[in-house]
Coordinates of C-alpha atoms and ligand atoms in Angstrom, one line a residue:
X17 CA 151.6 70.8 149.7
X18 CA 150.3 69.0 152.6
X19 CA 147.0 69.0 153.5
X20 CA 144.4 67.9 156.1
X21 CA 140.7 67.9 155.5
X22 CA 138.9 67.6 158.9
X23 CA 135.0 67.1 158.8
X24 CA 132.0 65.7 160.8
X25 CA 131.2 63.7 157.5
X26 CA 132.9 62.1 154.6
X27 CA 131.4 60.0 151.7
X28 CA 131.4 56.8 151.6
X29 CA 132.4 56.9 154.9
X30 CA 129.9 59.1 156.9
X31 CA 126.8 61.1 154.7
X32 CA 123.8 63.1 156.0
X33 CA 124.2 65.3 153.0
X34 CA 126.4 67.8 150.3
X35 CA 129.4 68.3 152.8
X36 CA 129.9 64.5 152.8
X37 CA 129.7 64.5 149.1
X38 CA 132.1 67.5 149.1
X39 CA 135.0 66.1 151.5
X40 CA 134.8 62.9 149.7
X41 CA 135.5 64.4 146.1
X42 CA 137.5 67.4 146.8
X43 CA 140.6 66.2 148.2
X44 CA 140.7 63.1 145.7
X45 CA 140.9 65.5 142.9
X46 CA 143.7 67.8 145.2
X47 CA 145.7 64.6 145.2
X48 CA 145.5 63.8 141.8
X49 CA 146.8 67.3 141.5
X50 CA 150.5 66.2 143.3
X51 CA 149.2 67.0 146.6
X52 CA 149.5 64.9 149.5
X53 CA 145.9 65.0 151.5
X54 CA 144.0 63.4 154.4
X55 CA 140.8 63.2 155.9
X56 CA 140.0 63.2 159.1
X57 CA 136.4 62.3 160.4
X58 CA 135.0 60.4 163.3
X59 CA 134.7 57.0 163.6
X60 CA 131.1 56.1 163.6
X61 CA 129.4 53.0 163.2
X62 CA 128.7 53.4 160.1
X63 CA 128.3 49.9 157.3
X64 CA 131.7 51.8 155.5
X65 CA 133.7 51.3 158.7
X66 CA 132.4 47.7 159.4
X67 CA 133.7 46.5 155.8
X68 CA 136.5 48.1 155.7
X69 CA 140.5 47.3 156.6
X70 CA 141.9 50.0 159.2
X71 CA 145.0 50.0 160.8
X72 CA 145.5 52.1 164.2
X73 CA 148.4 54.9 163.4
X74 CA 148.5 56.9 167.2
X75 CA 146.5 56.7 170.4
X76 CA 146.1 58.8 173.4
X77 CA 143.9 60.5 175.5
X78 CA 141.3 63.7 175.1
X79 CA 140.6 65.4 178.5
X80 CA 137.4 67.4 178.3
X81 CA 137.5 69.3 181.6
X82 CA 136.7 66.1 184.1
X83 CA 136.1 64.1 181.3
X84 CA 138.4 61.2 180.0
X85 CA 138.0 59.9 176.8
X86 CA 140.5 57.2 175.2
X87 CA 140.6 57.6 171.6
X88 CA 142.5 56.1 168.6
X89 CA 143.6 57.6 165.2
X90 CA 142.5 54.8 162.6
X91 CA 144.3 54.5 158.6
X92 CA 141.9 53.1 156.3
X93 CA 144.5 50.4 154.4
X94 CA 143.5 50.0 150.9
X95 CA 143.6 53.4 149.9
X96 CA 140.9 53.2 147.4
X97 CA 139.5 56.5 147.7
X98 CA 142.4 58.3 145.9
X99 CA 143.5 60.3 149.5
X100 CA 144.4 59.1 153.2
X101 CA 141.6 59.0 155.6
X102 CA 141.9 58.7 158.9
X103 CA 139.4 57.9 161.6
X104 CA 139.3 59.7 165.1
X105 CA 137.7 56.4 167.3
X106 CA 136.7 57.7 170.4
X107 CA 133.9 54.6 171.5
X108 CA 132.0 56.3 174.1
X109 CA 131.6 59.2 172.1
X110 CA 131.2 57.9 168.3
X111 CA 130.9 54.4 168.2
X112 CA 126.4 55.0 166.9
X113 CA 125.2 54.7 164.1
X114 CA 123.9 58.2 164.0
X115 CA 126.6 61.2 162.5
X116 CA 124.1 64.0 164.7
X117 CA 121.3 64.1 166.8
X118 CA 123.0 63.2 170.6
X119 CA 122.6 65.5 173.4
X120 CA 126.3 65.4 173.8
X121 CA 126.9 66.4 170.6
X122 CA 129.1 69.5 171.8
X123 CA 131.3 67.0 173.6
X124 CA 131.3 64.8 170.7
X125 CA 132.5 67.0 168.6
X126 CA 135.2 69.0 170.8
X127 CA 136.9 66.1 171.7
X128 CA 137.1 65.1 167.9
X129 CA 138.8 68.4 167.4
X130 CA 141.0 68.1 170.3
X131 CA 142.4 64.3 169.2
X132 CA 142.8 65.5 165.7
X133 CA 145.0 68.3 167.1
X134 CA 146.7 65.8 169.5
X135 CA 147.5 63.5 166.7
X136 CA 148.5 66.1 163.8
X137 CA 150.9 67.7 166.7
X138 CA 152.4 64.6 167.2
X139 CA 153.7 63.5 163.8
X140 CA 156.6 64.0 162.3
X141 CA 155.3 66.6 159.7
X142 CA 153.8 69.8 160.3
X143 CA 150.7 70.8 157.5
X144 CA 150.5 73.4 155.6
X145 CA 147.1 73.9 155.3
X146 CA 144.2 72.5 157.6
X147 CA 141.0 73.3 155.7
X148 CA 137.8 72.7 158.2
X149 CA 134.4 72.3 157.4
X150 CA 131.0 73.9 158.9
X151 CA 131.0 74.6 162.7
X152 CA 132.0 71.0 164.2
X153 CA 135.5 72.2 163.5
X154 CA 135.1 75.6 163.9
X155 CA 137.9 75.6 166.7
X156 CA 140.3 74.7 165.4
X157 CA 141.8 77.3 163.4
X158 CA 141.6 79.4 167.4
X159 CA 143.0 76.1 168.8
X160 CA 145.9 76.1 166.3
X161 CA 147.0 80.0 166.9
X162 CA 146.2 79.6 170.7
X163 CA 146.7 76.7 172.7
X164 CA 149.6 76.1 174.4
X165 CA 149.4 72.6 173.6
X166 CA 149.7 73.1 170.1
X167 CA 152.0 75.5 169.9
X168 CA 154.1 73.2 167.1
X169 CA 151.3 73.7 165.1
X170 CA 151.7 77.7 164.9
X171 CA 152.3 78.4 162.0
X172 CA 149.8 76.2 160.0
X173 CA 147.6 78.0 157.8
X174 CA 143.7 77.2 158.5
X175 CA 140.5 77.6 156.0
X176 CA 137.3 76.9 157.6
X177 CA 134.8 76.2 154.4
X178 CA 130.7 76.8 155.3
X179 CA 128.9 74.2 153.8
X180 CA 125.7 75.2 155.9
X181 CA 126.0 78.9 158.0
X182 CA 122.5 78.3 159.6
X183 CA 124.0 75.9 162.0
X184 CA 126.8 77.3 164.5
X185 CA 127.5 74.9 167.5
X186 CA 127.1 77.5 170.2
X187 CA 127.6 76.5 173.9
X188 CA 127.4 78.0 177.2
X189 CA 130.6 79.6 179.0
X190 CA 130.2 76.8 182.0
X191 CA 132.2 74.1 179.1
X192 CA 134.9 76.4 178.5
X193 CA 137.0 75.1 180.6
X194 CA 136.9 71.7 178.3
X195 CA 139.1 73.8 176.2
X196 CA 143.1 73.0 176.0
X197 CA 144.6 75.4 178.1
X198 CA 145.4 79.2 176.3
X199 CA 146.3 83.0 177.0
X200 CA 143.1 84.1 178.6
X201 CA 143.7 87.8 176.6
X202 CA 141.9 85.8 173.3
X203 CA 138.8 84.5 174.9
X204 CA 137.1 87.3 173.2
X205 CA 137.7 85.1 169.6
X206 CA 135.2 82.6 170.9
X207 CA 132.5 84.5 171.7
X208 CA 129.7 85.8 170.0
X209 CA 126.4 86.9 171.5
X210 CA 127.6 86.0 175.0
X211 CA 128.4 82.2 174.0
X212 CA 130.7 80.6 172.3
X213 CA 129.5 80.2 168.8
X214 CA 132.1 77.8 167.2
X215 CA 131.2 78.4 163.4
X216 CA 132.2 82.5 164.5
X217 CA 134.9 81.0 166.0
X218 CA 136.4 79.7 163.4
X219 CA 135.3 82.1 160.9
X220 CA 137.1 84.8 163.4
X221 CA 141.0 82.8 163.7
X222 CA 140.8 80.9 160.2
X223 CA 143.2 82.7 157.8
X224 CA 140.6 82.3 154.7
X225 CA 137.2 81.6 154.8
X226 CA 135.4 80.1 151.9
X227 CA 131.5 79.7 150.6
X228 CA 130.0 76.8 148.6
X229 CA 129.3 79.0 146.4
X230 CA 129.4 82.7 145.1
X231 CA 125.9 83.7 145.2
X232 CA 125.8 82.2 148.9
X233 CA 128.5 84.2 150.0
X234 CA 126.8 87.2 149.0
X235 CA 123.3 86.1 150.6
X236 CA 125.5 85.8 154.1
X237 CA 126.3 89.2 154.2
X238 CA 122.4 90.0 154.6
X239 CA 121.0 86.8 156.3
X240 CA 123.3 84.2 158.2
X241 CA 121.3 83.3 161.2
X242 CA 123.0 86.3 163.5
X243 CA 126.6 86.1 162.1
X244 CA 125.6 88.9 158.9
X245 CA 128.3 91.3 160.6
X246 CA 131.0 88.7 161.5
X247 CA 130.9 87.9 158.0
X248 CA 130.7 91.7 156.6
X249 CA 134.1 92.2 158.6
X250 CA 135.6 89.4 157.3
X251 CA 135.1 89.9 153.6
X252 CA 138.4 90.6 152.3
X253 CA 139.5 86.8 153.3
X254 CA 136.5 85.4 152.3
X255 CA 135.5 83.7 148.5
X256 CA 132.4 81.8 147.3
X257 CA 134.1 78.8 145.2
X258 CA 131.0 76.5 143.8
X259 CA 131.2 73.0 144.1
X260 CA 132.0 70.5 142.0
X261 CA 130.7 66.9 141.8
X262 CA 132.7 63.7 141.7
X263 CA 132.4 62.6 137.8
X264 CA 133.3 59.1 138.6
X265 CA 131.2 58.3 141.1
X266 CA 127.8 60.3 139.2
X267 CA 128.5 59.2 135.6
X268 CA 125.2 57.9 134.2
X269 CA 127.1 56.0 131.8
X270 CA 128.9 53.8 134.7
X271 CA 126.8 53.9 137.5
X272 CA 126.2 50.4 138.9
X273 CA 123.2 51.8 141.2
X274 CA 120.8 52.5 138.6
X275 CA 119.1 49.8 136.1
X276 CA 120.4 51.3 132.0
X277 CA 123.6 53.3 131.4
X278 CA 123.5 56.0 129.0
X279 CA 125.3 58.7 127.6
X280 CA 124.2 62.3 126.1
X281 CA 123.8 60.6 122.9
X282 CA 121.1 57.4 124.4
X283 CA 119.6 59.3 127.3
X284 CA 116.3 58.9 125.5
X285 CA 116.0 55.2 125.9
X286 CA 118.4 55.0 128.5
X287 CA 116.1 57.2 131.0
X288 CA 113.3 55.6 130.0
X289 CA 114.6 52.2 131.6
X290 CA 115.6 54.0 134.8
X291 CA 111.7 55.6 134.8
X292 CA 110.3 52.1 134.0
X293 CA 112.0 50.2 137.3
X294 CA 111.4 53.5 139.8
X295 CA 107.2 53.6 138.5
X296 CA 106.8 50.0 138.7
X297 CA 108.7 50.2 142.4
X298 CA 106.4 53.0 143.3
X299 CA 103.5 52.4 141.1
X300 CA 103.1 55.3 139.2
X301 CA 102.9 55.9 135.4
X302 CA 105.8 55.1 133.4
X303 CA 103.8 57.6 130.5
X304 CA 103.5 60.5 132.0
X305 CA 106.1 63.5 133.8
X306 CA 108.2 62.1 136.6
X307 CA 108.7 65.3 138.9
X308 CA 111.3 63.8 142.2
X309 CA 112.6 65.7 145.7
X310 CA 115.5 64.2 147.1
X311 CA 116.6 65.7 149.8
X312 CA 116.3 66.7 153.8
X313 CA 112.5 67.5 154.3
X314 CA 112.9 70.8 156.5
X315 CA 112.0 74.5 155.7
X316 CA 115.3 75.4 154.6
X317 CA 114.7 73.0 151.6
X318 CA 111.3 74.5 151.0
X319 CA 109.9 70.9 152.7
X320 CA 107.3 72.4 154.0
X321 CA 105.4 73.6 151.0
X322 CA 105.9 70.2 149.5
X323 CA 102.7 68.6 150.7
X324 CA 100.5 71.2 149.5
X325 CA 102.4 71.8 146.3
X326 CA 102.0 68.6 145.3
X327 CA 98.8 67.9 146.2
X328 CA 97.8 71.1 144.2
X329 CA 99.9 70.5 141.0
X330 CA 98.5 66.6 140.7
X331 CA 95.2 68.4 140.7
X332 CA 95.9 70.6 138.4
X333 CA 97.4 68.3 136.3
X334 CA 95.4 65.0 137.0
X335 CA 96.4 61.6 135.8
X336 CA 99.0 63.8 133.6
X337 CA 101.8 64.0 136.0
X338 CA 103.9 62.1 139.1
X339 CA 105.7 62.9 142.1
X340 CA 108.1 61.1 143.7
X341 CA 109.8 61.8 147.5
X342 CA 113.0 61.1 148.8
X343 CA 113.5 62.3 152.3
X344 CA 113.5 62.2 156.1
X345 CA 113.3 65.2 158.8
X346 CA 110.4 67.1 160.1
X347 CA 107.8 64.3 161.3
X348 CA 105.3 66.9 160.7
X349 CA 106.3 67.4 156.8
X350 CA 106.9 63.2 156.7
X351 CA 103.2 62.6 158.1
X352 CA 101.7 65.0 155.7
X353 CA 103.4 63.7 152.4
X354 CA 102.9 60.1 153.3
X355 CA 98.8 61.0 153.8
X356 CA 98.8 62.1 150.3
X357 CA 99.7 58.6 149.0
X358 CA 95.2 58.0 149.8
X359 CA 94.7 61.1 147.7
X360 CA 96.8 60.2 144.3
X361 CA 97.1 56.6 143.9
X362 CA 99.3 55.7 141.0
X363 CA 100.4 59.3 140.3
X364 CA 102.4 60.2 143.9
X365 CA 104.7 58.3 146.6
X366 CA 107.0 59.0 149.0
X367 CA 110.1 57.2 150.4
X368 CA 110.7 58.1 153.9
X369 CA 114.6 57.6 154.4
X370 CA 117.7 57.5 153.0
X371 CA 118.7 55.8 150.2
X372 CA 122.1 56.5 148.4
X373 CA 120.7 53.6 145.6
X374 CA 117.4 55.2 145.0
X375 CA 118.8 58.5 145.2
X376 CA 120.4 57.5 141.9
X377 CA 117.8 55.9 140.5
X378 CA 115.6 59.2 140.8
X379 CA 118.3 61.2 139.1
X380 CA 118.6 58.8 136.7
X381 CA 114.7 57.9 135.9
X382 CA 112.9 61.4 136.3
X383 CA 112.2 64.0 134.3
X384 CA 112.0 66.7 136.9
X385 CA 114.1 67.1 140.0
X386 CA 112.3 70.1 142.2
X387 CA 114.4 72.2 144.9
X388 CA 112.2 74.7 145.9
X389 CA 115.1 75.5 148.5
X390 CA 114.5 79.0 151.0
X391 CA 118.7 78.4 151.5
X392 CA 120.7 76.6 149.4
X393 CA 124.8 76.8 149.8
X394 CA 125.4 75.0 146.9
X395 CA 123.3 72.5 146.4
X396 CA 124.4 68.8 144.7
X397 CA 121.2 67.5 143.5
X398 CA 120.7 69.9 140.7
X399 CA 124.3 69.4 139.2
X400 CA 123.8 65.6 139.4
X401 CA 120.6 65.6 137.9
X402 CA 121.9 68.3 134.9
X403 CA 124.3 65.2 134.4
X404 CA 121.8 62.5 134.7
X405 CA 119.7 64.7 131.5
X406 CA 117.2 65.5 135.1
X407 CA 115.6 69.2 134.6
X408 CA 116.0 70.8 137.7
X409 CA 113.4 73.1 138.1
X410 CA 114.7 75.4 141.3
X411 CA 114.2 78.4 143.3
X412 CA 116.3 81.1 142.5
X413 CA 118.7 81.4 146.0
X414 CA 122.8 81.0 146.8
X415 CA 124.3 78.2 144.4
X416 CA 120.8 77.6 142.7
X417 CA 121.2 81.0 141.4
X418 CA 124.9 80.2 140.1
X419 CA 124.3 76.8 138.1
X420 CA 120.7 76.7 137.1
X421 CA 119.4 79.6 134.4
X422 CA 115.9 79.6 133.0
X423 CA 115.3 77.6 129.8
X424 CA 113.4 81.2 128.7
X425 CA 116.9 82.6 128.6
X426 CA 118.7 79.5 127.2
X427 CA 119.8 77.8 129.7
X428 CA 119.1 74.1 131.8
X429 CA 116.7 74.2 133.7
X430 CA 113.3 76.1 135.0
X431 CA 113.8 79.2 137.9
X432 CA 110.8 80.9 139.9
X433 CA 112.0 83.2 142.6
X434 CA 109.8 82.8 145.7
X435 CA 109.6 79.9 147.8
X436 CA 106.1 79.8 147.9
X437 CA 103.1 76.8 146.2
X438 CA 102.4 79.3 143.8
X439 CA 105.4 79.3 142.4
X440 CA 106.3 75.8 142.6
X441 CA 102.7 75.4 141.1
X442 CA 103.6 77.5 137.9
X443 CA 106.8 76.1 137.1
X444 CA 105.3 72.1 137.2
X445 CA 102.9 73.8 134.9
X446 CA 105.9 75.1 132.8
X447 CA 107.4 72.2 133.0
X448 CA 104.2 70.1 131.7
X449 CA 104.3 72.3 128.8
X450 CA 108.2 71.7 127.7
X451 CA 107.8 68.0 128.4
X452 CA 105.5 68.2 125.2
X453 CA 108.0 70.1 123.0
X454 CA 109.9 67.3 122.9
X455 CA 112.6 68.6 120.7
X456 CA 113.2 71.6 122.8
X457 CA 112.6 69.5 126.2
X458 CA 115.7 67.1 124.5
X459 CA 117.8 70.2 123.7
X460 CA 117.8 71.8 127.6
X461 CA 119.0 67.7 128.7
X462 CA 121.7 68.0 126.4
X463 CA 122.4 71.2 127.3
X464 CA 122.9 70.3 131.2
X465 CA 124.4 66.9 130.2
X466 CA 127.1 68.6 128.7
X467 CA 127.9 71.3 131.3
X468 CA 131.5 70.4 133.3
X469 CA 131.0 70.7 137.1
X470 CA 133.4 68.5 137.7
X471 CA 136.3 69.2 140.9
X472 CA 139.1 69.1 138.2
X473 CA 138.5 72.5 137.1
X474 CA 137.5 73.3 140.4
X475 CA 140.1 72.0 142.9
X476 CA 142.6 74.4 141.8
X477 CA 140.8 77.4 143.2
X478 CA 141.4 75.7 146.7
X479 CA 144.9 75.9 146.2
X480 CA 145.2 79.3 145.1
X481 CA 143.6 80.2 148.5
X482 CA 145.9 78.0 150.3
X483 CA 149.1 79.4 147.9
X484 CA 148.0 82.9 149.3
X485 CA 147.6 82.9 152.6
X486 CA 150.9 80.9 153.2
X487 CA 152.6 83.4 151.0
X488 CA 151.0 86.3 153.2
X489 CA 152.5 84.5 156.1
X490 CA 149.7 86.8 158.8
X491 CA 149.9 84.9 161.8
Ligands
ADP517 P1 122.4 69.4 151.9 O1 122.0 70.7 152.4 O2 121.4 68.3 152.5 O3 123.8 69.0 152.2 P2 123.0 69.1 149.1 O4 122.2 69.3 147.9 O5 124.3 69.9 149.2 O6 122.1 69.3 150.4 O7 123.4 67.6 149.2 C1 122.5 66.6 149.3 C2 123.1 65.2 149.1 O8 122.5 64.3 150.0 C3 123.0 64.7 147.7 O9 124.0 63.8 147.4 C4 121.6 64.0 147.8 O10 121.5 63.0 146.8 C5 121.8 63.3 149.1 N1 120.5 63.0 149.9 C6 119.8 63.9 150.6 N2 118.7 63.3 151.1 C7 118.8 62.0 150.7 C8 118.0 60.8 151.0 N3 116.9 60.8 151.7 N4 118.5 59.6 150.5 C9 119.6 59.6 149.7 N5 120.4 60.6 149.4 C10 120.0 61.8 149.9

C-alpha cells in the first residue's frame, strides 16, 4: 500500500511534542510492514535540516489568493529513518527556526497543504491513503474530494488522526478565497461556527477519523473545545488507537543520551548512575526521591498547579524529596517555578526549555515522572518512563486512563482523579511511602519495564482502517 503521512512536525526533523514523536515512529514501523510510506512536513530551519543531505524532487508555485509563494518539494537522501521524507520548502513562509507561533501561521500552513497536493498530484503514482495529522492539514481530505485542481487525486482515501482536538486552525471567511478553486455547493464542509474551522473540516471530508487513544476518543464526545457534536455524528468512522513508542530510539539499554545503560534486570544500579549525573547537574540529593515534569508548562498539562504543588509537597516532605522541571510555555507558570529555586535549595530546580538530551536523562534518572494532565490524548512521557523503570504517577484522563493503572490494583504506576494540589499532594505522599518498600517499589518498575507499547503491535491497526475504507470505496 502506498501511503503519505503529512504533518506540521516530524521527529528528528521538526518536535514541539507527541505528534512529532508519533509521525516519526509510525510510518517506520508501516514500512517495515511491506508498505511503501512518506512524510511530508515543512521545511523549517531546524539543526536536522542543516545536517542533513536533501535532494529537490519537484518545484512549483502556491497561489494564496494574491499571494505568490515559490516552493520546492525536498528528498532527504540517506534514508536513515526507515521511510521517505520529504520537505515542503517554501522560504518566505518556513525557512525559522520556530515550527508555531507566527501571525501568519494560517498562510503558513495552507500553502503547505496546497504544495503537498500540487506535488502528490503531479507524480506518477496516485496514494492510497493520505493519513493527516491535527488541524494544520485538516483540508486536505475537503481539498482531495473537492478541488478541481486535484481532481486526479479523487479517489484517494484520507484519515485525519487528532493528536490534540483543543486546537482547530479556524479563520475568517475574508481568506477563503486562498482556497484552490471548487463547486461552491460544499462550502458548507468548511464551516463551523460561522468560520472555517480546519480540524472540523477535516474531521467532516476525511473517510476515517482516528484518536490517540481510546479513552480520548470517548472524552471528545463530551468536551472537544466546541466540536463535541461534530464528533458525536461522526462516530461510526471514528476509533481511538493508542500510541505506541519508538523502541529503538527509547531503549534504556542503548540510549547514547543518557550517562549508564541498563536493562530490567540492572535498573537498580543502572538508574542510580543516571540520578547521580542529573542531581549533581541540578544540585539536588542523589539520596532521596527524584519526582520530574517534562513537558509543555500550560493548563492543559496541569502546569499551572505545578508551582504550588511543589512547593507544598517539599514541605510536606522536607529535605526527604526532589523535584525536577522540564518545560517552557506560560511565562506566568515559568516565573513562578523558577522563584521556587530561593525557597528549596538543593531539593528543587527547573530547566526552562527544551531539551531532547535531558529529556532522557530525567526518564532515565528519576524515580517519579508526574503528569498531572487536565487533557491528555495519549500522552508519551508516561510510556517512556514505564520503559525507563520511571513510576508515572498521573491523573486519571484520555490515554492516562488507558496505560497507567494504580499500583493499589496491581498495576505500574500511581492514579488520583482530579487535577487539583491536593491530589498531586497525596499521591507524592503515596509515592514517598512505596519508595520505602523497596521490594514492592522494584516489583511496579519491572512491571512497567516489561509492558510492550511498542508500534509493531500497534501499526497494524492503521492498516486495518486504511484496508476498510478503501474496500468500502464511499467517495
Ligand atoms: P504533547 O501534548 O506535548 O504532545 P506528549 O506526552 O504526547 O505531549 O509528548 C511530549 C513529547 O515531547 C515527549 O517526547 C517529551 O519527552 C517531549 N517534551 C516535551 N517537553 C519537552 C522539553 N521541554 N524538552 C524536551 N522534551 C520535551
Amino acid at each position: 500500500m502506498e501511503i503519505f503521512h503529512v504533518s506540521a512536525e516530524c521527529y528528528p526533523m521538526a518536535k514541539v511534542g507527541g505528534l512529532a514523536d508519533v509521525v516519526g515512529a509510525l510510518p517506520k514501523y508501516q514500512s517495515k510492514a511491506g508498505h511503501q510510506v512518506r512524510v511530508v512536513v515543512p521545511c523549517y530551519d531546524t539543526k536536522f535540516k542543516r545536517e542533513n543531505e536533501f535532494e529537490c524532487v519537484h518545484w512549483g508555485n502556491v497561489k494564496l489568493g494574491n499571494f505568490d509563494f515559490p516552493f520546492s518539494v525536498l528528498k532527504e537522501t540517506t534514508d536513515q529513518l526507515g521511510y521517505e521524507l520529504y520537505l515542503i520548502e517554501i522560504k518566505e513562509l518556513f525557512d525559522r527556526p520556530n515550527i508555531y507561533g507566527y501571525e501568519d501561521d494560517i498562510e503558513r500552513f495552507l500553502s503547505f497543504q496546497i504544495a503537498t497536493l500540487d506535488w502528490i498530484t503531479a507524480r506518477e503514482t496516485v496514494p492510497d491513503v493520505i493519513n493527516c495529522h491535527d488541524h494544520h492539514t485538516g483540508l486536505i481530505p475537503f481539498l482531495v474530494k473537492y478541488a478541481y485542481k486535484y481532481e486526479r487525486l479523487k479517489n484517494v482515501k484520507t484519515v485525519i488522526t487528532i493528536h490534540n482536538g483543543l486546537y482547530q486552525g479556524w479563520f475568517g471567511f475574508d481568506k477563503l478565497h486562498y482556497l484552490p478553486e471548487f463547486d461552491l455547493i460544499h462550502v458548507g464542509f468548511l464551516e463551523w461556527n460561522t468560520a472555517i474551522n480546519s480540524l472540523a473540516v477535516g474531521i467532516k471530508c476525511a473517510n476515517a477519523v482516528t484518536t490517540v487513544s481510546p479513552s480520548y476518543l470517548d472524552e471528545i464526545n463530551r468536551s472537544a473545545n466546541g466540536l463535541e457534536a461534530l464528533f458525536n455524528q461522526v462516530r461510526d468512522k471514528s476509533k481511538g488507537i493508542l500510541n505506541g513508542i519508538d523502541i529503538e530510539i527509547w531503549d534504556p539499554s542503548k540510549d547514547q543520551m543518557i550517562v549508564e545503560n541498563y536493562s530490567v534486570e540492572t535498573f537498580g544500579a543502572g538508574k542510580q548512575k543516571n540520578k547521580e549525573k542529573l542531581c549533581e547537574e541540578f544540585e539536588l540529593d542523589p539520596s532521596k526521591p527524584l519526582f520530574s515534569f517534562i513537558g509543555r508548562l500550560f493548563e492543559e498539562k496541569g502546569g499551572d498547579l505545578l508551582p504550588q504543588a511543589s512547593a507544598l509537597a517539599l514541605s510536606e516532605n522536607f529535605e526527604s524529596i526532589n523535584i525536577l522541571i522540564l518545560g517552557s510555555g506560560n511565562p506566568d507558570i515559568e516565573a513562578q517555578l523558577v522563584q521556587l529555586r530561593n525557597d528549596y535549595k538543593g531539593y528543587y530546580n527547573v530547566f526552562i526549555g527544551y531539551n531532547e538530551e535531558l529529556a532522557h536523562l530525567i526518564y532515565a534518572g528519576s524515580d517519579f515522572i508526574l503528569m498531572p494532565s487536565r487533557v491528555e490524548p495519549c500522552g508519551l512521557n508516561q510510556l517512556y518512563a514505564l520503559r525507563y523503570g520511571t513510576v508515572p504517577i498521573v491523573r486519571r484522563t484520555g490515554g492516562l486512563r488507558d496505560t497507567v493503572i494504580d499500583f493499589g490494583d496491581d498495576g505500574n504506576g500511581i492514579c488520583h482523579d482530579q487535577a487539583s494540589v491536593g491530589d498531586i499532594c497525596y499521591s507524592i505522599n503515596r509515592a514517598v511511602k512505596l519508595y520505602a518498600d523497596k521490594s514492592n517499589f522494584n516489583k511496579i518498575i519491572e512491571r512497567g519495564m516489561q509492558t510492550d507499547h511498542s508500534w509493531e503491535r500497534v501499526c497494524e491497526e492503521y492498516i486495518e482502517i486504511y484496508n476498510l475504507i478503501i474496500q468500502k470505496n464511499e467517495v
